[in-house]
PDB file of C-alpha atoms and ligand atoms in Angstrom:
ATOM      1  CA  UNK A 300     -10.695 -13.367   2.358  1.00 88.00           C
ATOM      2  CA  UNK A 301      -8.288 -11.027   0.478  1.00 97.00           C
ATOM      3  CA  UNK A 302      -8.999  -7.356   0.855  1.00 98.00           C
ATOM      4  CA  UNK A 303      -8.764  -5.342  -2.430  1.00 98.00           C
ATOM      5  CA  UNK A 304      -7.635  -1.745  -1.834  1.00 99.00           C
ATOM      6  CA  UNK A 305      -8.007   0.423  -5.400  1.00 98.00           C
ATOM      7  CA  UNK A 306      -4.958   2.918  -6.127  1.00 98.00           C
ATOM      8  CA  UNK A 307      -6.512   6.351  -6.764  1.00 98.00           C
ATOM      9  CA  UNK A 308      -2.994   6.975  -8.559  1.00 98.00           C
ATOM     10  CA  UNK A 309      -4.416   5.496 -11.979  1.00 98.00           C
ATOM     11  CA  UNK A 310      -7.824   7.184 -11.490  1.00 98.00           C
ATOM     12  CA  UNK A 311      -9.632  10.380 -13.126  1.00 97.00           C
ATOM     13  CA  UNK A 312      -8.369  13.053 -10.836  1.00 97.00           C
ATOM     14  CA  UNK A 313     -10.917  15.391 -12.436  1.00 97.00           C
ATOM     15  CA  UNK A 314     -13.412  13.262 -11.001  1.00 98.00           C
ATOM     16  CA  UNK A 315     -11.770  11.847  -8.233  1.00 98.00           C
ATOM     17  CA  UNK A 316     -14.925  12.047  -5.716  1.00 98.00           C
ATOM     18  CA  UNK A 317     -17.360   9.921  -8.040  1.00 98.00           C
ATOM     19  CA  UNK A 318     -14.853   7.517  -8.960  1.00 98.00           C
ATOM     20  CA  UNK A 319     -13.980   6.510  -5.090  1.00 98.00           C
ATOM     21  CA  UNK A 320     -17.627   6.477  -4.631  1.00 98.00           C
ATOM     22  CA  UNK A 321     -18.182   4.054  -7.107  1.00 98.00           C
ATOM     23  CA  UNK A 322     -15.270   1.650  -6.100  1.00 98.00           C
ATOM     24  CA  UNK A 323     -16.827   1.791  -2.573  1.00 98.00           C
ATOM     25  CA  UNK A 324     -20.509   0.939  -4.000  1.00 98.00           C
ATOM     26  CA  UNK A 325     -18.325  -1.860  -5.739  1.00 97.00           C
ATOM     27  CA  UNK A 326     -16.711  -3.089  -2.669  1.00 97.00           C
ATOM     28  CA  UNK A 327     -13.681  -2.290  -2.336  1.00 98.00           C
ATOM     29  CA  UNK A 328     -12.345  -2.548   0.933  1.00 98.00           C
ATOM     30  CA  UNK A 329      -9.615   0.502   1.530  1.00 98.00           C
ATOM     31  CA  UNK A 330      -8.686   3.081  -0.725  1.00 99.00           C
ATOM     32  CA  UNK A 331      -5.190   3.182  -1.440  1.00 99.00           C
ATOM     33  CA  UNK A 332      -3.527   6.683  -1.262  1.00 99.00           C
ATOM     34  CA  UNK A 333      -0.096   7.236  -3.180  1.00 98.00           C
ATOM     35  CA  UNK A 334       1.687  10.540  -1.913  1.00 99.00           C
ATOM     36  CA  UNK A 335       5.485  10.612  -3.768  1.00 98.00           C
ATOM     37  CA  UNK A 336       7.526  13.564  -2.970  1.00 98.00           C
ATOM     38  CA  UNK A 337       9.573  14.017  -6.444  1.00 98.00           C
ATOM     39  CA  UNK A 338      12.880  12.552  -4.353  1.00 98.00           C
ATOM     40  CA  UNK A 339      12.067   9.430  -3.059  1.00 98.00           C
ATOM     41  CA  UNK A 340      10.840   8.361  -6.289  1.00 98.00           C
ATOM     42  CA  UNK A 341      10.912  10.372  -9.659  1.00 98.00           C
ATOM     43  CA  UNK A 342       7.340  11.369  -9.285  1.00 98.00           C
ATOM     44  CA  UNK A 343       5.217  13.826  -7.570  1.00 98.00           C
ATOM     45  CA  UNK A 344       1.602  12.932  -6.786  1.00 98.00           C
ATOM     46  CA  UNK A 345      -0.591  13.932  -4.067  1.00 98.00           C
ATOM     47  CA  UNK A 346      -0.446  15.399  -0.063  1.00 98.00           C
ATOM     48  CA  UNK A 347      -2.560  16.039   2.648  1.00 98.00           C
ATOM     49  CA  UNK A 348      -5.638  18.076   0.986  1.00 98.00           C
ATOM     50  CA  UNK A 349      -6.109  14.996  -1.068  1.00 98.00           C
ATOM     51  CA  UNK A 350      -6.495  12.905   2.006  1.00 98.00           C
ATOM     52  CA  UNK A 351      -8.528  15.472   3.784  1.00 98.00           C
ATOM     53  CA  UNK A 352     -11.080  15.304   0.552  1.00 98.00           C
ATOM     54  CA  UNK A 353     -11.704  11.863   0.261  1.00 98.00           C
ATOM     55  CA  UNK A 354     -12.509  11.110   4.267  1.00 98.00           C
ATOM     56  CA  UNK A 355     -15.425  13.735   3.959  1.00 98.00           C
ATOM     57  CA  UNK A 356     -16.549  11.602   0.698  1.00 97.00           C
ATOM     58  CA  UNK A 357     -16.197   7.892   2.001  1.00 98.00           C
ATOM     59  CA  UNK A 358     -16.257   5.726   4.926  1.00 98.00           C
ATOM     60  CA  UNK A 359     -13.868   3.136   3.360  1.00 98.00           C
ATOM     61  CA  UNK A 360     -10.262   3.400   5.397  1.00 98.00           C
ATOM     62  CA  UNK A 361      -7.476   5.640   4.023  1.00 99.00           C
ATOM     63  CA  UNK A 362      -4.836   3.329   3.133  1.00 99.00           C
ATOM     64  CA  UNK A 363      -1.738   6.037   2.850  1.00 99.00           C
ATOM     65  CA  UNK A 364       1.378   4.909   1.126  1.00 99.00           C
ATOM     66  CA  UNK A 365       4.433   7.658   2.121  1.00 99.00           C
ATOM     67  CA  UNK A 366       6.424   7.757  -0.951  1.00 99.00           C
ATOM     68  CA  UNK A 367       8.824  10.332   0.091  1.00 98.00           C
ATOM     69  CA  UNK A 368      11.503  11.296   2.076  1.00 98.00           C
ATOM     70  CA  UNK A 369      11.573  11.891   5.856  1.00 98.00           C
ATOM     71  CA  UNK A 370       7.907  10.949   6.515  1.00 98.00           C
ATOM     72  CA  UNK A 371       8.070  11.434   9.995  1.00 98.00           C
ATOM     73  CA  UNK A 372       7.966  14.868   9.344  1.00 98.00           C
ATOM     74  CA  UNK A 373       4.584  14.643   7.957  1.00 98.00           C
ATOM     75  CA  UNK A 374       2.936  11.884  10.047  1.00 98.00           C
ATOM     76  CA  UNK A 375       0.835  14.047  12.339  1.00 98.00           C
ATOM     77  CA  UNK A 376      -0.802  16.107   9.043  1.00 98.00           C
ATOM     78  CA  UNK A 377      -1.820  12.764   7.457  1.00 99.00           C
ATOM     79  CA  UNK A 378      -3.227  11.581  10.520  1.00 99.00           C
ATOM     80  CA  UNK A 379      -5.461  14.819  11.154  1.00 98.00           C
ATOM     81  CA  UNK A 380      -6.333  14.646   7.582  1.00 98.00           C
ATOM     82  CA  UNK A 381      -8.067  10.856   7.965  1.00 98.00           C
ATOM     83  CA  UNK A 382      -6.061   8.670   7.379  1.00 99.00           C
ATOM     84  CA  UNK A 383      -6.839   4.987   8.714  1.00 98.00           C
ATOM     85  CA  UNK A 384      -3.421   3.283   7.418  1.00 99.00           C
ATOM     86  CA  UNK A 385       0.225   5.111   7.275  1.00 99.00           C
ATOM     87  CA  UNK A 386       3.231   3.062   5.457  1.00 99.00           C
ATOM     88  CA  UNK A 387       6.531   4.746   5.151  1.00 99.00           C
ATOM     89  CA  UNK A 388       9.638   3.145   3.341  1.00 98.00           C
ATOM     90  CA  UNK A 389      12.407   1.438   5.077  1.00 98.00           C
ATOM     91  CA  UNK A 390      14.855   3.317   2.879  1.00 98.00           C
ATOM     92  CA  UNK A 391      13.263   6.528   3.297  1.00 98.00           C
ATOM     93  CA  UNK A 392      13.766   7.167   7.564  1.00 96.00           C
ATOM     94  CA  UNK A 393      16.445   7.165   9.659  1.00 96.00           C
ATOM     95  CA  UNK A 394      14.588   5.839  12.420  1.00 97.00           C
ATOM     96  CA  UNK A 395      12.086   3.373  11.506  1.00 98.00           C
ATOM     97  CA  UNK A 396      11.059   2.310  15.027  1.00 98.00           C
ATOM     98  CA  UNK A 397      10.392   5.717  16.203  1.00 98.00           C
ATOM     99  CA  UNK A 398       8.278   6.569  13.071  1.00 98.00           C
ATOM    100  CA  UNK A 399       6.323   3.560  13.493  1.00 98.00           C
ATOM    101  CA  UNK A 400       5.407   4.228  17.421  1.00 98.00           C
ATOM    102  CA  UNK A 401       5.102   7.912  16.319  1.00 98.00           C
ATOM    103  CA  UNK A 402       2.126   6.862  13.292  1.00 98.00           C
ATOM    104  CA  UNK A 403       0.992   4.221  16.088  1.00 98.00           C
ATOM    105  CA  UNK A 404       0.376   7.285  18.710  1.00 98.00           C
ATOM    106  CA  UNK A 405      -1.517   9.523  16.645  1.00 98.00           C
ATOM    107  CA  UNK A 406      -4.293   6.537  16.128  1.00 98.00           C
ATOM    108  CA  UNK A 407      -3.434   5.269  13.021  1.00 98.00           C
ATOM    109  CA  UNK A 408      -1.990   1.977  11.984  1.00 98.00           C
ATOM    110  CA  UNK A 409       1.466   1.687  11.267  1.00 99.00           C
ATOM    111  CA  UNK A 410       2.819   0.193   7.923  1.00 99.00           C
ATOM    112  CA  UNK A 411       6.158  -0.780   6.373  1.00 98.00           C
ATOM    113  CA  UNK A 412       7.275  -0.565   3.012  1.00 99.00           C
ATOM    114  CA  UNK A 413       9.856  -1.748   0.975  1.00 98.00           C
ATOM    115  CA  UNK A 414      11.489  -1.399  -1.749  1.00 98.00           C
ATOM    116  CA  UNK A 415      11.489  -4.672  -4.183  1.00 98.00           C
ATOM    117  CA  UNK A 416      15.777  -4.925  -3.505  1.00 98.00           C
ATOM    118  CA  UNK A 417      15.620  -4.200   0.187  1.00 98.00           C
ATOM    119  CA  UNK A 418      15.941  -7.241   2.736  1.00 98.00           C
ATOM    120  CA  UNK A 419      13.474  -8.717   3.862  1.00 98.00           C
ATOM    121  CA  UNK A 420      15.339  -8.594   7.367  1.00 97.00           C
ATOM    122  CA  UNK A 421      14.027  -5.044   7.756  1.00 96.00           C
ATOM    123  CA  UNK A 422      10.492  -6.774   9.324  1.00 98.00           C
ATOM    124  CA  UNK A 423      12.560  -9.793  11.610  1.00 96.00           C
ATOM    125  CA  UNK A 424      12.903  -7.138  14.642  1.00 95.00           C
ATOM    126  CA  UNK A 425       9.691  -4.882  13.880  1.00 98.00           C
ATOM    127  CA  UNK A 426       6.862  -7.433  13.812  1.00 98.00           C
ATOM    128  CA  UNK A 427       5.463  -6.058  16.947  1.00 98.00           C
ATOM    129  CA  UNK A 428       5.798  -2.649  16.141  1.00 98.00           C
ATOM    130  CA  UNK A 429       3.753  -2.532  12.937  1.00 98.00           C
ATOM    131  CA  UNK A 430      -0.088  -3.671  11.689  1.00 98.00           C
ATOM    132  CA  UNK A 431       0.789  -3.859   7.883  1.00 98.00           C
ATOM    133  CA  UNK A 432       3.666  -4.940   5.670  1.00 99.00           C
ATOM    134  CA  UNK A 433       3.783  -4.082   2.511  1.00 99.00           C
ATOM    135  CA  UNK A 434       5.799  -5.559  -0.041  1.00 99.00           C
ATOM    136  CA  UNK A 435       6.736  -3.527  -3.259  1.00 99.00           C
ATOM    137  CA  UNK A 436       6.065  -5.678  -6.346  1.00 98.00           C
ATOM    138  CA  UNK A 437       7.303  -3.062  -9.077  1.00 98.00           C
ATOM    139  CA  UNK A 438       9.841  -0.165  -7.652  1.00 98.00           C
ATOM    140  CA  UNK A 439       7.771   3.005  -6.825  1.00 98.00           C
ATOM    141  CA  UNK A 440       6.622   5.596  -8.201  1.00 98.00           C
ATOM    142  CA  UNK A 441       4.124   4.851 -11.375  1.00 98.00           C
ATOM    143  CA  UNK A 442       1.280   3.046 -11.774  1.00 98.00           C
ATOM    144  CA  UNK A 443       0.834   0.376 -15.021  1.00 98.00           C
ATOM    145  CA  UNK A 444       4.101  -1.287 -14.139  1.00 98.00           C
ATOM    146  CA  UNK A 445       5.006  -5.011 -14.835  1.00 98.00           C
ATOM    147  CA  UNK A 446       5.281  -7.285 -11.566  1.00 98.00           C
ATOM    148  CA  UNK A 447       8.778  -8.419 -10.832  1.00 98.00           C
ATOM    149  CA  UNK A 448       8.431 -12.436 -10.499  1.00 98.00           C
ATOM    150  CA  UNK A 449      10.426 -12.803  -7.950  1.00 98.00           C
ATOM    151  CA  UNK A 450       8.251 -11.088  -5.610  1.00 98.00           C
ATOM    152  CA  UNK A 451       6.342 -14.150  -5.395  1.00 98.00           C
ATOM    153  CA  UNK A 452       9.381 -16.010  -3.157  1.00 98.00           C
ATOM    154  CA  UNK A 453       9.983 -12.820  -1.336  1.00 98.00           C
ATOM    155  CA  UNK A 454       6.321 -12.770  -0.192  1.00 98.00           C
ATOM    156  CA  UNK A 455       6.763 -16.600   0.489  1.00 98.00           C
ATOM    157  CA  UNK A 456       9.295 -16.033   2.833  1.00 98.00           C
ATOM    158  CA  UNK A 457       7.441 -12.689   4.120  1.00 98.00           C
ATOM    159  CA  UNK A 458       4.514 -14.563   5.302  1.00 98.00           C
ATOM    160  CA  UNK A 459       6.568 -17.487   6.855  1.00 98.00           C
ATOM    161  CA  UNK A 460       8.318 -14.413   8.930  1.00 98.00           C
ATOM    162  CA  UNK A 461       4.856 -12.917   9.823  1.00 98.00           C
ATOM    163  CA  UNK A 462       2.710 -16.055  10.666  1.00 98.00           C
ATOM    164  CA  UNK A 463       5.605 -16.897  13.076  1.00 98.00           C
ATOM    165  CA  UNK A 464       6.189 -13.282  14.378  1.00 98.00           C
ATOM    166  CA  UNK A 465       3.200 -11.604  14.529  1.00 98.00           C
ATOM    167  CA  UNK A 466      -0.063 -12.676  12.939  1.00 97.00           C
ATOM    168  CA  UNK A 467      -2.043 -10.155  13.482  1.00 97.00           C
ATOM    169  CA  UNK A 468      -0.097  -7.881  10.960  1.00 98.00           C
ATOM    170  CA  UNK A 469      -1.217  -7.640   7.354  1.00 98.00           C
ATOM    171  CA  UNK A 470       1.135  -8.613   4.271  1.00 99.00           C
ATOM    172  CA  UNK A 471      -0.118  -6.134   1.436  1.00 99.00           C
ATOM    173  CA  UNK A 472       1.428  -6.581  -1.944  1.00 99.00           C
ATOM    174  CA  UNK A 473       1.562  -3.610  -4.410  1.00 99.00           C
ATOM    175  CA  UNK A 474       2.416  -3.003  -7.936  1.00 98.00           C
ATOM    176  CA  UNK A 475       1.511  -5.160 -11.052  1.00 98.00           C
ATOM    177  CA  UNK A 476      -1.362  -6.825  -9.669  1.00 98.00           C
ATOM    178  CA  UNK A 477      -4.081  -7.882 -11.538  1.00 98.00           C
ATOM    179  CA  UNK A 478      -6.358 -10.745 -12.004  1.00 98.00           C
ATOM    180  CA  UNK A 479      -4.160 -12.684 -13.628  1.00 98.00           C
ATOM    181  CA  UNK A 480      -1.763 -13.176 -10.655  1.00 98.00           C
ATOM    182  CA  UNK A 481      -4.153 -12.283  -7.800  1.00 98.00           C
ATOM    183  CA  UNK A 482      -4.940 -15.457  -6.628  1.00 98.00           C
ATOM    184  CA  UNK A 483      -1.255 -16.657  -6.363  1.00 98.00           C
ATOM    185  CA  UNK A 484      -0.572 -13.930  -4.638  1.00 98.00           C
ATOM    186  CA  UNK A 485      -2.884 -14.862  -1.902  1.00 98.00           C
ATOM    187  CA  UNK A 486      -1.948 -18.147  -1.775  1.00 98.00           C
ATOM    188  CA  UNK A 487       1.396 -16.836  -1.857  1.00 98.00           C
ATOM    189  CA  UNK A 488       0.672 -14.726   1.763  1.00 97.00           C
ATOM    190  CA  UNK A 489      -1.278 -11.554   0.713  1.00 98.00           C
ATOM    191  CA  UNK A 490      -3.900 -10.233   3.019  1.00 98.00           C
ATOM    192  CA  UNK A 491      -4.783  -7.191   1.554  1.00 99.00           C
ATOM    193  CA  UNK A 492      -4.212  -6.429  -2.710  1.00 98.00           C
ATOM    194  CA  UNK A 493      -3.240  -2.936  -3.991  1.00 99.00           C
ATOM    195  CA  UNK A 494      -4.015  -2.743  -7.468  1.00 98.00           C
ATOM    196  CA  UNK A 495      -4.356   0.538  -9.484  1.00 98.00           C
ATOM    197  CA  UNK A 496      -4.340   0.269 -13.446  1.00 98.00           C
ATOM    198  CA  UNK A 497      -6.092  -2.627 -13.079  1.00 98.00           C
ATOM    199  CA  UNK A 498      -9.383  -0.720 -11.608  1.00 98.00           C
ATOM    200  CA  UNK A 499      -9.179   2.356 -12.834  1.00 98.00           C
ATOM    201  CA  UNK A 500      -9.051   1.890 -17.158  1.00 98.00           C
ATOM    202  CA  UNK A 501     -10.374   2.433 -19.847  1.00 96.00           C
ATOM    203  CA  UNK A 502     -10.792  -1.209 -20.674  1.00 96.00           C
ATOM    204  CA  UNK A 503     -13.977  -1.559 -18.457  1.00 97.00           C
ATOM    205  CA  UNK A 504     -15.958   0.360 -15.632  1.00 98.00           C
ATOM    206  CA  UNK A 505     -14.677   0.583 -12.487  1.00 98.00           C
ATOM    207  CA  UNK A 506     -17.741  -2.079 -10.772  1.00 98.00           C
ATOM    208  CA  UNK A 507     -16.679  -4.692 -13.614  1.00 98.00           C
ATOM    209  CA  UNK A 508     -12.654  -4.286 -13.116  1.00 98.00           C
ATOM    210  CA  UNK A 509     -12.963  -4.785  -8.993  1.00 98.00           C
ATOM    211  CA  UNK A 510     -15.404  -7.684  -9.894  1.00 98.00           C
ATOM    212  CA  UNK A 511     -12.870  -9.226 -11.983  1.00 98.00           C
ATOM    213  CA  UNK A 512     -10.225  -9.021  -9.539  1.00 98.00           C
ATOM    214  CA  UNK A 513     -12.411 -10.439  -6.708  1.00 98.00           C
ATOM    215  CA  UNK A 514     -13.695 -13.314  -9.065  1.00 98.00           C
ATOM    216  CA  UNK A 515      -9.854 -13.927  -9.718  1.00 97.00           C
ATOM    217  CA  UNK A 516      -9.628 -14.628  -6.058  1.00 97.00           C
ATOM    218  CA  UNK A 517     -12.230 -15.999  -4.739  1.00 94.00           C
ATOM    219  CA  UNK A 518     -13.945 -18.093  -8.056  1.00 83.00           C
TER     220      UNK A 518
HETATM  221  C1  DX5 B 149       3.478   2.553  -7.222  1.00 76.71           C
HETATM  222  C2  DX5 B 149       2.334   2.703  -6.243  1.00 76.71           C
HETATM  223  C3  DX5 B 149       1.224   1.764  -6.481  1.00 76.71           C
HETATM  224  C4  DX5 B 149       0.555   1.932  -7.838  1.00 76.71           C
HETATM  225  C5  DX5 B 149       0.169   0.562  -8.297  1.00 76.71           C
HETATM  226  O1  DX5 B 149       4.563   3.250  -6.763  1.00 76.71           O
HETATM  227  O2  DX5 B 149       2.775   2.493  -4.916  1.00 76.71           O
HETATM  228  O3  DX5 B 149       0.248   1.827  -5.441  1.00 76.71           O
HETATM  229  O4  DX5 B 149      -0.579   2.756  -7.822  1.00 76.71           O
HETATM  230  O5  DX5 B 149      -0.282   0.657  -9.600  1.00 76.71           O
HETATM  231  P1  DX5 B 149      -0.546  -0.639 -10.484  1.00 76.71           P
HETATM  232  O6  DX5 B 149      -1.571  -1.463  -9.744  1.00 76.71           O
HETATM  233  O7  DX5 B 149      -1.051  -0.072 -11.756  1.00 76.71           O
HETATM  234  O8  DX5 B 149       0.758  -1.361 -10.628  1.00 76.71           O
HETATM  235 ZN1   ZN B 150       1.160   2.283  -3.330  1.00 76.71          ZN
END
């Protein structure tokens, strides 16, 4: 079964409490943190105190996605904040190893990101050293974007590389998700589902959205 992680990005920061609360009453699975630095991508989005806020308000996992530059310098301040998941980009460390053993030692799980141009060859010698993978479906940095097709033999070919490497690791896709390619995607490889403007609209409630999505993948 497909986890569905909700991106707080496309949410009502005003109300950003109420509106994790009630995509954890609709059973969501992780909550899906975007920090961007301004550099690493164009945009600038959320740190630390964010983090810290939301694990005094839920018990649902803190799924952060490092969107900026040297992350390893901030590793140890997400961690103490709460979260459950850090990902850093490929193309945004020097020394990917060592920032994965260094998010692995402070208790958290360790993910990889990249980029939707980056090789895939970035995860052949890493496997080992990491408990999620997540593949960028739209290049980072806003929410609402459209899903780059191709993605869908990329992730073919990421989950051939996983289930032979290391299958306890978890292939995350994120970035134009919604229910109308959800279920490919999982049958594509996807463990875990980030999706953003597709749970947080103004379309329909946030319960009704995640519902959607779930009945997209599981019928
Ligand atoms: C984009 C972020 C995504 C974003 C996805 O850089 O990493 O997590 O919130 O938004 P949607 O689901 O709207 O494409
Ligand atoms: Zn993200």
């Amino acid at each position: 079964m497909a986890l569905i992680a909700p991106s707080i990005l496309s949410a009502d920061f005003a109300r950003l409490g109420d509106q994790v609360a009630e995509a954890a009453a609709a059973g969501a699975d992780w909550i899906h943190v975007d920090v961007m630095d301004g550099r690493f991508v164009p945009n600038i989005t959320m740190g630390m105190v964010v983090v810290e806020a939301l694990s005094k308000v839920t018990d649902l996992p803190l799924d952060v996605h490092l969107m900026i530059l040297e992350p390893e310098r901030y590793v140890e301040r997400f961690a103490a904040a709460g979260a459950s998941l850090i990902t850093v980009h490929a193309e945004a460390t020097p020394h990917v190893h060592r920032t994965l053993q260094l998010i692995r030692s402070c208790g958290v799980k360790a993910g990889l990101a990249v980029n939707p141009a980056t090789p895939l060859d970035w995860f052949e010698d890493l496997w080992g050293d990491l408990d999620l993978a997540l593949l960028m479906t739209v290049n980072p940095g806003f929410g609402g974007q459209r899903f780059i097709e191709r993605s869908r033999q990329r992730l073919e070919r990421l989950r051939k590389s996983r289930d032979a490497a290391n299958p306890n690791a978890l292939i995350e896709v994120d970035g134009g998700v919604s229910p109308g390619n959800a279920a490919d995607l999982v049958k594509l490889g996807a463990d875990v589902l980030v999706a953003g403007s597709a749970i947080f609209n103004s379309r329909g409630s946030i319960a009704s959205n995640l519902a959607a999505l779930r009945h997209a993948v599981e019928g």
